[in-house]
Short mmCIF file of C-alpha atoms in Angstrom, two decimals:
data_model
loop_
_atom_site.label_atom_id
_atom_site.label_comp_id
_atom_site.label_asym_id
_atom_site.label_seq_id
_atom_site.Cartn_x
_atom_site.Cartn_y
_atom_site.Cartn_z
CA MET A 1227 4.18 18.15 -24.48
CA THR A 1228 7.68 18.53 -24.12
CA ASP A 1229 10.46 18.45 -20.62
CA SER A 1230 10.68 21.90 -20.81
CA THR A 1231 6.90 22.61 -20.96
CA GLN A 1232 6.10 20.23 -18.44
CA ILE A 1233 8.46 22.44 -16.12
CA ASN A 1234 7.13 25.90 -17.17
CA ARG A 1235 3.88 24.82 -16.93
CA ARG A 1236 5.00 23.74 -13.35
CA SER A 1237 6.46 27.09 -12.72
CA LEU A 1238 6.29 27.75 -8.33
CA LEU A 1239 6.41 30.52 -6.22
CA ARG A 1240 8.52 29.85 -2.92
CA GLY A 1241 9.57 31.63 -0.18
CA LEU A 1242 10.13 30.32 3.57
CA GLY A 1243 8.33 26.55 3.19
CA VAL A 1244 5.28 27.80 1.07
CA ALA A 1245 5.21 26.45 -3.16
CA ILE A 1246 2.52 28.05 -5.09
CA THR A 1247 1.90 26.66 -8.48
CA LEU A 1248 1.28 28.90 -11.07
CA PRO A 1249 -1.30 29.03 -13.74
CA VAL A 1250 -0.39 29.15 -18.33
CA MET A 1251 2.27 32.29 -18.85
CA GLU A 1252 2.07 32.76 -22.27
CA SER A 1253 6.21 33.99 -21.89
CA LEU A 1254 7.05 30.20 -20.22
CA LEU A 1255 4.88 28.39 -23.27
CA PRO A 1256 6.02 27.88 -26.83
CA LYS A 1257 3.47 29.13 -28.67
CA PRO A 1258 2.01 25.81 -29.88
CA ALA A 1259 1.49 24.62 -26.02
CA LEU A 1260 -1.30 27.73 -26.02
CA ALA A 1261 -3.10 26.13 -28.45
CA TYR A 1262 -6.98 25.09 -27.18
CA GLU A 1263 -6.32 21.80 -28.52
CA ASN A 1264 -2.74 21.13 -26.71
CA ARG A 1265 -4.58 22.54 -23.12
CA PRO A 1266 -4.38 20.08 -20.71
CA LYS A 1267 -8.42 18.51 -20.57
CA ARG A 1268 -10.32 18.34 -17.58
CA MET A 1269 -13.87 16.98 -15.61
CA SER A 1270 -16.27 19.37 -13.57
CA VAL A 1271 -18.92 17.52 -11.54
CA PHE A 1272 -21.81 19.87 -10.24
CA TYR A 1273 -24.18 17.95 -8.31
CA THR A 1274 -27.21 18.81 -6.60
CA PRO A 1275 -29.02 16.56 -3.30
CA ASN A 1276 -32.45 15.15 -3.37
CA GLY A 1277 -33.88 14.46 -7.22
CA MET A 1278 -35.37 17.62 -8.96
CA ARG A 1279 -38.89 18.68 -9.90
CA MET A 1280 -39.11 17.07 -13.71
CA GLN A 1281 -42.02 18.93 -14.59
CA ARG A 1282 -40.19 22.11 -14.21
CA PHE A 1283 -36.71 21.45 -14.78
CA THR A 1284 -36.89 19.79 -18.64
CA PRO A 1285 -37.75 22.09 -21.25
CA GLN A 1286 -40.85 21.81 -23.77
CA GLU A 1287 -39.36 21.91 -26.71
CA THR A 1288 -35.87 20.09 -28.33
CA GLY A 1289 -33.13 21.07 -30.38
CA ARG A 1290 -31.62 24.86 -30.36
CA ASP A 1291 -33.50 27.73 -28.63
CA TYR A 1292 -35.36 25.78 -27.02
CA THR A 1293 -37.89 28.02 -24.27
CA LEU A 1294 -36.10 28.02 -20.38
CA SER A 1295 -38.05 25.89 -18.10
CA PRO A 1296 -38.51 27.50 -14.55
CA ILE A 1297 -35.92 26.29 -13.43
CA LEU A 1298 -33.26 26.72 -15.26
CA GLN A 1299 -33.97 30.17 -15.83
CA PRO A 1300 -31.42 30.86 -13.66
CA LEU A 1301 -29.16 30.22 -16.38
CA ALA A 1302 -30.22 31.98 -18.63
CA LYS A 1303 -27.33 34.63 -19.37
CA HIS A 1304 -25.14 30.86 -19.67
CA ARG A 1305 -27.67 29.26 -22.60
CA GLU A 1306 -24.80 28.96 -25.15
CA LYS A 1307 -23.11 27.58 -23.21
CA PHE A 1308 -24.62 24.16 -21.74
CA THR A 1309 -26.70 21.71 -23.18
CA VAL A 1310 -30.07 19.47 -21.78
CA ILE A 1311 -30.41 16.13 -21.97
CA SER A 1312 -32.97 13.96 -21.07
CA GLY A 1313 -34.11 10.66 -21.23
CA LEU A 1314 -30.90 9.34 -19.48
CA ALA A 1315 -31.87 6.86 -16.60
CA HIS A 1316 -29.39 4.39 -13.85
CA TYR A 1317 -31.67 0.84 -13.92
CA ASN A 1318 -28.26 0.24 -11.24
CA ALA A 1319 -30.03 3.12 -9.23
CA SER A 1320 -33.45 0.82 -9.02
CA ALA A 1321 -34.54 -1.67 -6.42
CA LEU A 1322 -33.35 -4.74 -8.25
CA GLY A 1323 -34.91 -6.77 -5.47
CA ASP A 1324 -33.17 -4.99 -2.57
CA GLY A 1325 -36.44 -3.20 -1.15
CA PRO A 1326 -36.46 0.47 -0.37
CA GLY A 1327 -33.38 2.76 -0.78
CA SER A 1328 -33.05 4.34 -3.44
CA HIS A 1329 -31.23 7.57 -2.04
CA GLY A 1330 -28.34 5.69 -1.03
CA ARG A 1331 -28.73 3.43 -4.68
CA SER A 1332 -28.76 6.45 -6.81
CA CYS A 1333 -25.63 8.51 -5.21
CA ALA A 1334 -23.53 5.59 -5.37
CA ALA A 1335 -24.97 4.70 -8.82
CA TYR A 1336 -24.58 8.14 -10.32
CA LEU A 1337 -20.98 8.41 -11.19
CA THR A 1338 -20.35 4.46 -11.71
CA GLY A 1339 -22.81 3.92 -13.34
CA ALA A 1340 -23.38 0.49 -10.98
CA HIS A 1341 -26.12 -1.25 -8.05
CA PRO A 1342 -24.24 -1.28 -4.67
CA LYS A 1343 -24.40 -4.01 -2.39
CA ARG A 1344 -26.99 -3.49 0.01
CA THR A 1345 -25.47 -3.31 3.89
CA GLU A 1346 -25.40 -0.82 6.65
CA GLY A 1347 -21.67 -1.97 7.53
CA SER A 1348 -18.29 -2.16 6.23
CA ASP A 1349 -18.74 -4.34 3.80
CA LEU A 1350 -19.52 -1.97 0.88
CA TYR A 1351 -19.61 -2.71 -2.62
CA CYS A 1352 -20.28 -0.63 -5.75
CA GLY A 1353 -18.02 0.22 -8.38
CA ILE A 1354 -15.29 2.81 -10.12
CA SER A 1355 -16.37 5.94 -10.94
CA MET A 1356 -16.21 8.38 -13.75
CA ASP A 1357 -13.32 10.32 -12.57
CA GLN A 1358 -11.68 8.00 -10.69
CA VAL A 1359 -11.69 6.67 -14.62
CA LEU A 1360 -10.24 10.54 -14.87
CA ALA A 1361 -8.07 10.78 -12.67
CA ASN A 1362 -6.61 7.28 -13.44
CA HIS A 1363 -6.31 8.66 -17.21
CA ILE A 1364 -6.06 12.51 -17.54
CA GLY A 1365 -5.06 13.25 -13.78
CA LYS A 1366 -2.15 10.96 -13.17
CA ASP A 1367 0.11 13.78 -13.62
CA SER A 1368 -1.46 16.24 -11.42
CA LEU A 1369 -0.51 16.73 -7.96
CA PHE A 1370 -3.68 15.61 -7.34
CA PRO A 1371 -5.00 13.13 -9.30
CA SER A 1372 -8.57 14.27 -8.26
CA LEU A 1373 -10.13 16.80 -5.84
CA GLU A 1374 -13.81 15.55 -3.61
CA LEU A 1375 -15.44 18.36 -2.61
CA GLY A 1376 -18.92 19.31 -0.64
CA ILE A 1377 -20.89 21.78 1.36
CA GLU A 1378 -22.56 19.05 4.25
CA PRO A 1379 -20.20 17.67 6.28
CA PRO A 1380 -20.66 13.54 5.74
CA SER A 1381 -23.12 11.94 8.12
CA LEU A 1382 -20.33 8.70 9.82
CA LEU A 1383 -23.03 6.72 12.12
CA GLY A 1384 -25.38 3.49 10.75
CA SER A 1385 -27.60 3.42 7.75
CA CYS A 1386 -28.55 7.10 6.49
CA ASP A 1387 -30.86 5.26 4.32
CA VAL A 1388 -32.87 1.85 4.67
CA GLY A 1389 -30.51 -0.44 5.00
CA TYR A 1390 -27.68 1.56 3.40
CA SER A 1391 -24.42 2.87 4.91
CA CYS A 1392 -23.97 6.25 4.96
CA THR A 1393 -21.15 6.10 3.12
CA TYR A 1394 -23.31 5.51 -0.57
CA THR A 1395 -25.06 8.79 0.84
CA ASN A 1396 -22.28 11.27 1.58
CA THR A 1397 -19.47 11.03 -2.08
CA LEU A 1398 -19.64 10.32 -5.69
CA SER A 1399 -16.47 9.31 -5.84
CA TRP A 1400 -15.56 5.49 -5.63
CA ARG A 1401 -11.36 5.01 -6.31
CA SER A 1402 -12.94 1.05 -6.55
CA PRO A 1403 -15.58 -0.85 -5.96
CA THR A 1404 -14.44 -0.90 -2.13
CA SER A 1405 -13.08 2.35 -2.05
CA PRO A 1406 -14.91 5.16 -1.33
CA LEU A 1407 -13.34 8.93 -1.69
CA PRO A 1408 -13.98 11.19 0.99
CA VAL A 1409 -15.14 14.81 0.15
CA SER A 1410 -14.03 17.77 2.03
CA VAL A 1411 -16.28 20.40 3.15
CA LYS A 1412 -13.94 22.70 4.98
CA PRO A 1413 -12.36 25.38 2.72
CA GLN A 1414 -9.61 25.76 5.10
CA ASP A 1415 -8.25 22.54 4.65
CA VAL A 1416 -8.95 22.48 0.80
CA PHE A 1417 -7.04 25.62 1.11
CA GLU A 1418 -4.92 24.40 3.30
CA ARG A 1419 -4.18 21.68 1.27
CA LEU A 1420 -3.28 23.41 -2.28
CA PHE A 1421 -1.20 25.78 -0.61
CA GLY A 1422 -0.49 25.41 2.87
CA ASP A 1423 -0.59 21.41 3.54
CA ALA A 1424 1.95 20.03 5.63
CA SER A 1425 3.76 19.05 2.26
CA ALA A 1426 4.24 22.52 1.68
CA VAL A 1427 4.91 24.07 4.81
CA ASP A 1428 6.88 23.41 7.90
CA GLU A 1429 5.43 23.88 11.42
CA ALA A 1430 7.55 26.80 12.28
CA THR A 1431 6.06 28.65 8.32
CA ARG A 1432 2.52 27.20 9.73
CA ALA A 1433 3.75 29.55 13.39
CA ALA A 1434 4.68 32.29 11.72
CA GLN A 1435 1.77 32.60 9.45
CA THR A 1436 -0.93 31.72 12.92
CA ALA A 1437 1.09 34.73 14.53
CA ARG A 1438 1.20 37.81 12.19
CA LYS A 1439 -2.15 36.64 10.63
CA ALA A 1440 0.06 36.77 7.02
CA SER A 1441 -0.96 35.79 4.11
CA ILE A 1442 0.30 33.16 2.18
CA LEU A 1443 1.26 34.84 0.02
CA ASP A 1444 3.26 37.07 1.85
CA PHE A 1445 5.72 34.53 2.04
CA VAL A 1446 5.90 34.19 -2.28
CA LEU A 1447 6.07 38.26 -2.97
CA ALA A 1448 10.01 38.35 -3.19
CA ASP A 1449 10.22 35.12 -5.76
CA SER A 1450 6.93 36.93 -7.39
CA GLN A 1451 9.41 40.01 -7.62
CA ARG A 1452 11.87 37.96 -9.41
CA LEU A 1453 9.68 36.34 -12.08
CA ASN A 1454 7.78 39.36 -13.17
CA PRO A 1455 11.01 40.44 -15.00
CA LYS A 1456 11.02 37.38 -17.20
CA LEU A 1457 6.88 37.65 -18.28
CA GLY A 1458 5.53 39.81 -20.86
CA ALA A 1459 2.42 42.29 -19.46
CA ASN A 1460 -0.29 39.85 -20.17
CA ASP A 1461 0.84 37.32 -18.06
CA ARG A 1462 2.27 39.97 -15.56
CA ARG A 1463 -1.27 41.30 -15.87
CA LYS A 1464 -2.42 37.68 -15.17
CA LEU A 1465 -0.15 36.92 -12.01
CA GLU A 1466 -1.17 39.39 -10.44
CA GLU A 1467 -4.88 38.55 -10.55
CA TYR A 1468 -3.78 34.86 -9.92
CA LEU A 1469 -2.61 35.73 -6.87
CA ASP A 1470 -4.95 38.61 -5.28
CA SER A 1471 -7.56 35.67 -6.42
CA ILE A 1472 -5.73 33.43 -3.36
CA ARG A 1473 -5.71 36.35 -1.28
CA SER A 1474 -9.21 36.84 -1.28
CA VAL A 1475 -10.40 33.63 -1.06
CA GLU A 1476 -8.16 33.46 1.78
CA LYS A 1477 -9.73 36.41 3.88
CA ARG A 1478 -13.34 35.00 2.45
CA ILE A 1479 -11.88 31.39 4.39
CA GLN A 1480 -10.75 33.53 7.42
CA LYS A 1481 -14.03 34.92 8.01
CA ALA A 1482 -15.75 32.66 7.18
CA SER A 1483 -14.20 30.38 9.82
CA GLN A 1484 -14.33 33.23 12.02
CA GLN A 1485 -18.38 33.36 11.72
CA SER A 1486 -18.98 30.26 12.20
CA LEU A 1487 -16.70 30.42 15.67
CA ASP A 1488 -18.57 32.86 16.25
CA ILE A 1489 -21.67 30.97 15.88
CA ASN A 1490 -21.14 27.72 17.45
CA ALA A 1491 -20.07 29.58 20.53
CA ASP A 1492 -23.76 30.57 21.56
CA VAL A 1493 -25.60 27.66 19.59
CA ILE A 1494 -23.83 25.22 17.65
CA THR A 1495 -25.11 24.53 14.79
CA LEU A 1496 -21.76 24.32 12.18
CA PRO A 1497 -18.53 22.89 12.71
CA ALA A 1498 -16.37 25.22 13.38
CA GLY A 1499 -14.71 26.31 10.10
CA LEU A 1500 -17.46 25.67 7.62
CA PRO A 1501 -19.67 28.92 6.49
CA ASP A 1502 -22.56 29.94 7.99
CA SER A 1503 -23.61 31.50 4.11
CA PHE A 1504 -24.56 28.18 1.32
CA GLU A 1505 -23.84 30.52 -1.47
CA GLU A 1506 -20.78 32.11 0.69
CA HIS A 1507 -19.94 27.87 0.81
CA VAL A 1508 -20.52 27.18 -2.26
CA ARG A 1509 -18.89 29.48 -4.11
CA LEU A 1510 -15.57 29.23 -1.93
CA MET A 1511 -15.65 25.87 -2.97
CA THR A 1512 -15.38 27.02 -6.79
CA GLU A 1513 -13.10 29.90 -6.44
CA LEU A 1514 -11.06 26.79 -4.50
CA GLN A 1515 -11.75 24.49 -7.84
CA ILE A 1516 -10.65 27.43 -10.39
CA LEU A 1517 -7.52 28.09 -8.65
CA ALA A 1518 -6.71 24.38 -8.71
CA LEU A 1519 -7.98 23.54 -12.49
CA GLN A 1520 -6.15 27.57 -13.49
CA SER A 1521 -2.66 25.87 -12.20
CA ASP A 1522 -3.54 22.18 -13.26
CA MET A 1523 -3.02 21.17 -10.08
CA THR A 1524 -5.80 18.41 -10.37
CA ARG A 1525 -7.64 17.96 -13.85
CA VAL A 1526 -10.43 16.09 -12.35
CA VAL A 1527 -12.93 17.46 -9.63
CA THR A 1528 -16.26 16.56 -7.68
CA LEU A 1529 -18.50 18.68 -6.08
CA MET A 1530 -21.95 17.57 -3.61
CA ALA A 1531 -23.49 20.68 -3.07
CA GLY A 1532 -25.24 18.73 -1.30
CA ARG A 1533 -24.86 14.92 0.42
CA GLU A 1534 -27.82 12.46 -0.03
CA LEU A 1535 -31.34 13.13 1.42
CA SER A 1536 -30.13 16.66 2.43
CA ASN A 1537 -32.25 17.78 5.32
CA ARG A 1538 -31.21 21.81 4.65
CA ALA A 1539 -32.98 24.37 5.22
CA TYR A 1540 -33.04 27.95 2.80
CA PRO A 1541 -34.32 30.83 4.97
CA GLU A 1542 -32.31 33.09 2.49
CA ILE A 1543 -34.96 32.53 -0.40
CA GLY A 1544 -37.49 32.10 1.57
CA VAL A 1545 -37.63 28.14 2.19
CA PRO A 1546 -37.05 27.75 6.03
CA ASP A 1547 -38.11 23.98 5.01
CA ALA A 1548 -36.61 20.90 5.34
CA HIS A 1549 -34.78 19.91 1.94
CA HIS A 1550 -35.63 16.11 1.38
CA SER A 1551 -39.25 17.05 3.23
CA LEU A 1552 -39.79 18.53 0.63
CA SER A 1553 -38.76 16.53 -1.95
CA HIS A 1554 -41.35 14.13 -1.05
CA HIS A 1555 -44.09 16.90 -1.36
CA GLY A 1556 -47.06 14.38 -1.69
CA TYR A 1557 -48.11 16.26 -4.92
CA ASP A 1558 -48.69 19.73 -2.98
CA PRO A 1559 -48.55 22.71 -4.99
CA GLU A 1560 -47.27 24.75 -1.60
CA LYS A 1561 -44.31 22.49 -1.47
CA ILE A 1562 -43.40 22.11 -5.11
CA ASP A 1563 -42.82 25.63 -5.40
CA LYS A 1564 -40.81 25.88 -2.71
CA LEU A 1565 -38.82 22.83 -4.05
CA VAL A 1566 -38.48 24.48 -7.59
CA LYS A 1567 -37.27 27.68 -5.48
CA ILE A 1568 -34.23 25.41 -3.95
CA ASN A 1569 -33.76 24.15 -7.06
CA GLN A 1570 -33.50 27.15 -9.10
CA TYR A 1571 -31.20 28.30 -5.99
CA HIS A 1572 -28.87 24.95 -6.83
CA MET A 1573 -28.86 26.38 -10.29
CA GLN A 1574 -28.00 29.95 -9.49
CA GLN A 1575 -24.83 28.06 -8.24
CA PHE A 1576 -23.88 25.85 -11.10
CA GLY A 1577 -24.02 29.31 -13.07
CA TYR A 1578 -21.75 30.54 -11.08
CA LEU A 1579 -19.19 28.09 -11.88
CA LEU A 1580 -19.48 27.97 -15.25
CA GLU A 1581 -19.63 31.72 -15.70
CA ARG A 1582 -15.86 31.99 -13.88
CA LEU A 1583 -14.75 29.23 -15.65
CA ALA A 1584 -16.26 31.05 -18.83
CA THR A 1585 -13.58 33.82 -17.55
CA THR A 1586 -10.44 32.33 -16.19
CA PRO A 1587 -8.05 32.20 -19.09
CA ASP A 1588 -6.28 29.04 -20.21
CA GLY A 1589 -3.70 29.43 -22.89
CA GLU A 1590 -5.45 30.67 -25.98
CA GLY A 1591 -8.91 30.21 -24.88
CA SER A 1592 -10.71 29.73 -21.52
CA LEU A 1593 -11.17 27.10 -18.52
CA LEU A 1594 -13.95 26.14 -20.05
CA ASP A 1595 -13.08 25.73 -23.27
CA SER A 1596 -11.04 23.03 -22.07
CA THR A 1597 -12.96 21.70 -19.34
CA LEU A 1598 -16.09 19.49 -19.72
CA VAL A 1599 -18.68 19.77 -16.87
CA LEU A 1600 -21.50 17.67 -15.88
CA GLY A 1601 -24.34 19.17 -13.41
CA GLY A 1602 -27.41 17.68 -12.34
CA ALA A 1603 -28.68 14.84 -10.28
CA SER A 1604 -28.51 11.25 -9.69
CA LEU A 1605 -32.64 11.14 -8.64
CA GLY A 1606 -35.25 12.68 -11.22
CA GLU A 1607 -38.56 12.91 -9.79
CA SER A 1608 -37.81 13.11 -6.36
CA ASN A 1609 -41.62 12.30 -5.10
CA GLU A 1610 -41.23 8.81 -6.81
CA HIS A 1611 -37.58 8.09 -6.46
CA ASP A 1612 -37.30 8.48 -10.25
CA ASN A 1613 -34.27 7.46 -11.21
CA MET A 1614 -35.07 6.79 -15.00
CA ASP A 1615 -35.57 10.93 -16.24
CA LEU A 1616 -32.45 12.07 -15.00
CA PRO A 1617 -32.01 15.90 -14.81
CA VAL A 1618 -28.74 16.88 -17.38
CA LEU A 1619 -26.83 19.85 -17.84
CA VAL A 1620 -23.15 18.91 -19.93
CA ALA A 1621 -21.02 22.73 -20.61
CA GLY A 1622 -17.36 22.96 -21.99
CA GLY A 1623 -14.82 20.93 -23.29
CA GLY A 1624 -15.59 21.75 -26.95
CA VAL A 1625 -19.38 21.15 -26.49
CA PRO A 1626 -21.84 22.46 -28.56
CA GLY A 1627 -24.46 24.54 -26.09
CA ASN A 1628 -27.33 26.10 -26.66
CA ARG A 1629 -29.33 22.55 -27.10
CA HIS A 1630 -32.23 20.16 -25.42
CA ILE A 1631 -31.12 17.21 -26.56
CA ALA A 1632 -34.26 14.34 -25.80
CA MET A 1633 -32.49 10.80 -26.14
CA PRO A 1634 -35.03 8.09 -26.34
CA LYS A 1635 -36.97 6.95 -23.44
CA HIS A 1636 -33.55 5.17 -20.78
CA THR A 1637 -31.18 5.52 -22.71
CA PRO A 1638 -28.64 4.48 -20.29
CA MET A 1639 -26.60 7.83 -18.74
CA CYS A 1640 -23.55 5.18 -18.75
CA ASN A 1641 -23.95 6.22 -22.63
CA LEU A 1642 -23.27 10.04 -21.83
CA MET A 1643 -20.49 9.29 -19.38
CA LEU A 1644 -18.95 6.99 -21.95
CA ALA A 1645 -18.83 9.58 -24.81
CA MET A 1646 -17.98 12.16 -22.26
CA MET A 1647 -15.26 10.06 -21.24
CA GLN A 1648 -13.98 9.41 -24.73
CA GLN A 1649 -14.08 13.25 -25.16
CA LEU A 1650 -11.50 13.29 -22.92
CA GLY A 1651 -9.06 11.47 -24.15
CA VAL A 1652 -10.08 8.32 -22.02
CA PRO A 1653 -9.74 5.20 -25.57
CA ALA A 1654 -12.98 2.67 -23.31
CA GLU A 1655 -15.37 1.42 -25.38
CA SER A 1656 -17.53 0.51 -22.28
CA PHE A 1657 -18.59 1.85 -18.98
CA GLY A 1658 -21.14 0.62 -16.10
CA ASP A 1659 -23.84 -0.40 -18.33
CA SER A 1660 -23.23 1.19 -21.50
CA THR A 1661 -24.97 -0.31 -24.64
CA GLN A 1662 -22.67 2.59 -26.78
CA ALA A 1663 -21.08 6.19 -26.40
CA MET A 1664 -23.92 9.00 -27.30
CA THR A 1665 -22.81 10.42 -30.30
CA GLN A 1666 -25.48 13.08 -29.87
CA LEU A 1667 -23.21 14.97 -27.72
CA MET A 1668 -20.99 16.37 -29.74
CA GLY A 1669 -23.89 17.16 -32.46
#
């Protein structure tokens, strides 16, 4: 990529201490830079806690045009975009003599393929995670090498699973075996990091913005008007849609934050600044992810739809019971049905991510074309704490969709992660406990 392309791709709108990175503009780039093979490669991970009811997740048929399972039904309109992979296992999430603590081990092993040290103290030890390998490779030239997003505030004290520090269940991302990365759960914090953190917005601007209840976009309007004449019709429309998206997200965050404050004035249910609606929270985080990827502020994102051991209830879908408690259903049909409802609800949110990626332009294609997406959980059948048959979905990034690939039983999950890293240009020959790259991924 030429220096001029790099500069144009990093085009900014500036005003009063604010700088907003723009998405790719056809008018500012030579045509070869817009082609699929020249677009930046990206990675997105969508994680759901507490495993799955695997009998209702895994399709009965293999190959193309399989019958969607009940949990995958919410993804029906997206089936051409994703592939189901069964038979993958994380052996290093097994006890290996360490006793109880499956949730702590499975979450820590999910993107690392490593067996975490059993400790409730600060002497944590696991392994570098796949997203951080990618951050070091494809993310090193971005403003943020990676973004770690979450929906539930982390547990901070003591152990969350038997003998395992809460850190192991709070995050998926490990910069090194001893350096876990915390997730950001407040949309406002993420928004300010992307568009108005301390490095981009000075205190005077913050004060003026608060006093006027103004959008951050108000400060860059003059610069956007300066840029407009240089753009073609498609790019002018793209710029308008991009700025409208930022403004929409900003307003939704402000509304959600106010709702949270109103709720907390009477009953302490949510930390201030968190949306009271799970779906709105996930979708706000998804929109922020899209804006960050679209503008190339980052190329690597993880989103935890809940921390491991989550006991969130979902009354909005008719499930007032705690999720983790339901995951240990003891084969009670009523509890299983409720758990499946939660699994389906999470798949709806995964479908929203796929839809937004697929409908967001990126050069001559879409963000989904250049973004490899991994969806799933760190446990399979939750009632058994099974880590040897994991629920796995892969989408985008040139991977063919509408397939169920049944791998031989207990194939290392790291074989898939190695194949994904290689697809994204990482010259790795092994990862975790991989035995070889999963060649079936690309068809």
